[in-house]
Amino acid sequence: MQRWWYIVAALMIALAGVFAQTAPTIGLRSNTPTVHAFINARIIVAPGKTIPNGILVIRHGVIEAVGENVIIPADARVWDLKGLSLYPGLIEMVSDIGMPKPPQQQGAGGGLGGAQQQRQEPQKGAAHWNAKVLANVAAANEFQPDAKAAEKLRSQGFTLAVATPQRGVFRGTSAVVNLGDGSATDLLVKPFAAHHIALEATGGFLSGYPNSLMGTIALIRQTWYDADWYRKAHEAYNKKPAGQKRPETNASLAVLADALALKQPVMIKATDELNFLRAAKIGKEFGLNLWIFGSGQEYQRLDAIKATNVPVILPLNFPDAPSVDTPEEALNVTLEELRHWDAAPENPGRLHKAGVQIALTSAELKDAGSFRAQVRKAIERGLNADAALAAVTTTPASWLGLSARYGTLEAGKVANFVVTDGDLFVEKTNVREVWIDGKQYEVKVPPTDARGTWEMTISADPDQRGTLTLKGEVERPTGNVTWREKELRLNNVTYAAGRLSFTINTDTIGWKGTMILSGMVSANEIHGVGERPDGAPFTWLASRREPAKAEPDTTKPKEPEMASLPDVFPPGEYGRPRLPAQPQNVLVRNATIWTQGPQGKLEGTDMLVTRGKIARIGKNLTAPADAVIIDATGKHVTPGLIDAHSHTAVSASVNEGGQAITAEVRIADVLDPDDIWIYRQLAGGTTAANILHGSANPIGGQNAVVKWRWGALPDELLIAGAPPGVKFALGENVKQSHFNPGGQPSTRYPRTRMGVEQIIRDRFKAALDYERDWKEWERDKTRIPPRRDLELDAIVEMLKGTRLIHSHCYRQDEILMLIRVAEEFGIKIATFQHVLEGYKVAEAITKHGAGASTFSDWWSFKIEAYDAILGNGPLMHRQGVLVSYNSDNSQLATRMNWEASKAAKFGLSEEEALNFVTLNPAKQLGIADKVGSLEVGKDADFVIWSGNPLSTFSKCEQTWVDGRKYFDVMEDAQMREQIQNERSTLIQKIHTSKRTSSGHQQAGGGAPRFRRPNEISLRSCMEGMYDEHE
Amino acid sequence: MNTNKLFRFVCGWSLLVVFFVFPATASDYHPAPKQKNPIALVGGTIHTVSGAVISGGTIIFDKGKITAIGVGISIPPGTEQIDVRGKHIYPGLIDASSNLGLLEVGLGAPGTVDAAEVGTINPNVRAEVAVNPESEQIPVARSGGVLIVATSPGGGLISGLAAAMMMEGWTWEEMTLQSGVGLIVNWPSMVFSPSPFSQQTRENFLENRENNLKAIRNAFTDARAYWTAKKAEGQKGIPYHHTDPKWEAMIPVLEGKIPVFVNANEVTQIQAAMQWAEEEKVRMVLVGGRDAWRVKDQLLAKKVPVIFTDVQNAPARRWEDYDLVFKTPALLQSAGIQFCITGDRSGSNARNLPHHAANAVAYGLPQDEALKSITLYPAQILGIADRVGSLEVGKDATLLITDGDILQITTNVEQAFVLGKKVDMRDKHKSLYNKYKEKYRQLSGE
């Protein structure tokens, strides 16, 4: 039966070029028959549908028949596949095969680190203005056959792959290719598969716009709008060119316009579960036919991901175990990492069980050759085996619109299949060969099994009979020869190309020295030659006496160990199985209540909370029967503290520095609800924050006003009804005084405070012009519509007063400048942020009606902060400015009450001082109708303090948001214990798994992830200041 | 130097001159004259720190030294009496780790930055000679009650010598209470932690670590060899040995006269540094000490004091207790480890020193210990407790009058004395505050 393997080489040569139908024949034609019948095979026709002993007939690369009782055509070559299985060829949904390699990327997060930054090559043709929009790049045009990569994929049973462009944000379109040999004309099965987008900051800080995740999302959003506009503009122009400005020709937008109009598939690469949700939102906003190329972390937000109803392609790069070999390394491992290591292999199974449509990919594996092993791991950890097969056969075929031709072994389909010697996803099973378009590709042909006992005759010693015994592994046998009653060990054994060779020491049987032997192995005979120690040649023959006995498998079947810990939100430290409950009624009894409202500070008073709202405040309130009662005797209760300037809970960079005006960029797009600082800030009584874009730009991104609902989804942090806002910035940062890429001053406009004024003014004017353009178009809609510009949309909102301007500033000149510009446009600045010289122009700020959100006392960290004074807040307050103290620093935001007490040094009353971190920031953010004071009807966001909140000796004991207890010192103590237990459980599990396996480095596993680079750095001293006081 | 080089040299320096930014205001407040006559502060609550709190007490000082403390003590004739009833008297607060005077404006004014010398081994540079008496941070620190600051250089592996500076005086010489209070050593990081922002591999890291550890060890063994050579040079047949400024500066450290202040936070750094200090037979003080509580038994056994830096800081690890840093001083104190508390090292924030100690009180440190941790304990660790750190007869009259508990943020420092000199309590912040109060007075038409 093995002989037919030797035909393979000749067959392959014969078939080469069979598809190059338009190419001229070079030399002689080749017409080797292409009709094959595979008999006695176990045929997996489709996932869940198996013929135990069947026949498959293919003709000219197409399946002609399949079944148990198929008549073998007379012209067929017959292949006996006894003991072997046939599977449909696997389909790889994401591959870089044949694609130009992307330039080297900088580290995640788009940080400043690293000397080499990606510079974009200028594009040819009608390219998009942004070098990261490469939607017109077509894999079909770029594809170059890559025999090595194809062979690697075939080794796992893949027969088709989606070749996917690798560069940019909009990466272009993919193509489906065969994984066989031949030219691109032979291999391209479908020139268009999907459009591709990568939701990640690419190229590093100096690579231009965008260089942040939120900038990337803004660019994606704007580009879809542009694509839509592009189609409409050209339609309008083509109908009536006369008198209209010709719209631009843009290859990328043209392609994307089709994607929208024809609902073509769009695949977005989402590098973690939060990016998944972000990608799904983009898909929904533009009605995209969306697929998501996932991260393997989807299980962490399973319900939310299921709710998006988006099909997902899952990588199998389960992380390696974090290093816990030494106590100091173990200390630095987070529970989040440990939990992910433990649970990641269950991602495919859990998603499938939840009803998410999944495909599996070998992309992201260090070695694509470990794909089947990783699938096996996923199956061991709960993925249904049929579902696993479907996820690489029928599912991708159906998504790609190729179900009629690929995905199953049914008559009429393309003859793409896999020959294995066992279950495809079982350890030890070999993929022996892969057939693509009816053409055979050898993968791994095991040699004849020579193991067993053989009777030997040797011409050099014709009277004696020897016994040759071979055992061990098929390809690396060991054994001995018994000859003249002596047992001689085989040395230097090799077994290759059908030839077995070995040496034996023959001292004990009469020939002093080493005898060398080799011979060709067939099923029942070995014909060999040899040389005696004295140089005399001889021949030998071995006849099989008995085959190798199946060695009993002593290894116990591996009991798959499932994830040890139940899911929590966020998925790690201080996570909970669900959000804290909202009791129907909560009664806080006998506290000193700082209402920060008209009632003032009340001693010995009760507060009743009903369904998350404050219901009553007064003495001796009666508790409803079901009320949760908190005895707060001796305690102080204040509203939850509000931080009017925060950068907590932002994924990756807080600055989109690629352009000076980035009003289209949205912090809400990149909220990270798992930032541990949320929990730590709750532990300090902070319940709400104004999350701002950084200060790199005169007009920066849009803000997000949030509550610290620890454990919630990103969008659930947002305070419903909070007026939207935007970050402005003035002074040193926007003129890039401290930013000298390559030792040269930045050339970005503006470089002076004069230019800052001009660029803001110009954008305001541009927004007015834009509004006018729209009104004009409303009058005659047959004309080319104005292009929807998300940046100008946001600025229009500012000019209408519906989007609050929060402007970073230091010096009095720039503060006054912005007031005057705003007044000229008839608008009001909502808050000046930092505003360290606000005390110098307090009357102007008051008259303008802006708020001031300042540091309590930071100064001297840069030259524009040199005149900052401790009395800034109080002095502005006395001049009638609405003042708040902010943090701009995640740690500082854990102790805002003490910041407020600094105002009390200047003779402000305690309540006035506390207003700096409660009611005043609430007013500045336009949320004082909901939070900021304890008044009937407002949200039950409150803090219970051990004593006077302005005393340094007091600490926060409980923090409530929406009538839910998000922090409690008692519960925290329990959680610490639980964290210790969970950490030790998982660290022990790593040690155990290392003892029982060769190592904890998993084949093809992924590197540990840095989910939150921002958290790693200890924010201290001056370094921190430069980073944070932007 | 060829012309080209000279040209570049001149251009380089002229560029520096162009970018040099002089502090914006020259202050009208000034150092005080020497104490002329005895002064008695009468009727206040005296926090002696070393002894009991004395209510309604009197403290008398003359010629810069405390001469008497007690209740109802007799006041010598010619004594200036100040009624401090309802007020509190404290010894001047001591910040044991700061860059005050060496770094005025971090960004945008490189000319005001003298924080780190070139190279990695600089044991000979002395902080006090570069402390700018005009620094606006000095009067601001005094307003926060901080009257003594151990200023130190940073950077490299051996940064130089710290000096205990008084926050009062016309010159740095006058301000210097004690030079060479410690030699700053920055312990290399010991545990590789992969970072998405760094291309560094584990191999690079280990190589760097090895090189840095070697450099520290070599500096000490070379200095010891130098010391041996210098000691021997008078002997018969032994030639004169040429001076080496670096190793010369380290002799007092090898003699045990000056401790090494080792900056280390992570547990393996701390243990490596302790072992090294023992092998080198040098006196070690741990600065930083984030993980110090994890090895408190060893710190106690080896009698290594801790200058615990920046209580108002973040836990280093995601899973750690949210209040871990806040409660670390209490953990060190209850273990019996000699410790003190400092701020975040930035001179501009030096005035917040008491807030750091107070923060530790909220998380378990007894109040009296918190006060000691910013007065007596830093004095002891810096080796200046014979002069300052507590209110005792014979010690410097370097003290504060406040309107309340110094550990409360709401408390104001009303008056400070340094060596009995009545400090001008104005500072840049108060001056600007008053200047703009005047603006608003004018605007309101008063």
PDB file of N, CA and C in Angstrom, chain A residues 306 475 510 657 766 864 960:
ATOM      1  N   LYS A 306     -21.723  38.921  22.643  1.00  0.00           N
ATOM      2  CA  LYS A 306     -22.806  38.161  22.027  1.00  0.00           C
ATOM      3  C   LYS A 306     -23.894  39.108  21.514  1.00  0.00           C
ATOM      4  N   GLU A 475      10.037   6.039  13.284  1.00  0.00           N
ATOM      5  CA  GLU A 475      11.086   6.698  12.505  1.00  0.00           C
ATOM      6  C   GLU A 475      12.454   6.627  13.178  1.00  0.00           C
ATOM      7  N   GLY A 510      32.942 -13.749  17.794  1.00  0.00           N
ATOM      8  CA  GLY A 510      34.025 -14.278  16.986  1.00  0.00           C
ATOM      9  C   GLY A 510      34.681 -13.311  16.028  1.00  0.00           C
ATOM     10  N   GLY A 657      -1.913  63.577  18.727  1.00  0.00           N
ATOM     11  CA  GLY A 657      -1.045  64.710  18.415  1.00  0.00           C
ATOM     12  C   GLY A 657      -0.725  64.846  16.941  1.00  0.00           C
ATOM     13  N   ALA A 766     -14.221  78.587  10.064  1.00  0.00           N
ATOM     14  CA  ALA A 766     -14.452  77.464   9.151  1.00  0.00           C
ATOM     15  C   ALA A 766     -15.764  76.773   9.486  1.00  0.00           C
ATOM     16  N   GLU A 864       5.743  78.070  32.454  1.00  0.00           N
ATOM     17  CA  GLU A 864       4.443  78.731  32.458  1.00  0.00           C
ATOM     18  C   GLU A 864       3.668  78.452  33.751  1.00  0.00           C
ATOM     19  N   TRP A 960     -20.910  55.177  47.392  1.00  0.00           N
ATOM     20  CA  TRP A 960     -22.122  54.746  46.690  1.00  0.00           C
ATOM     21  C   TRP A 960     -22.302  55.558  45.415  1.00  0.00           C
TER      22      TRP A 960
END
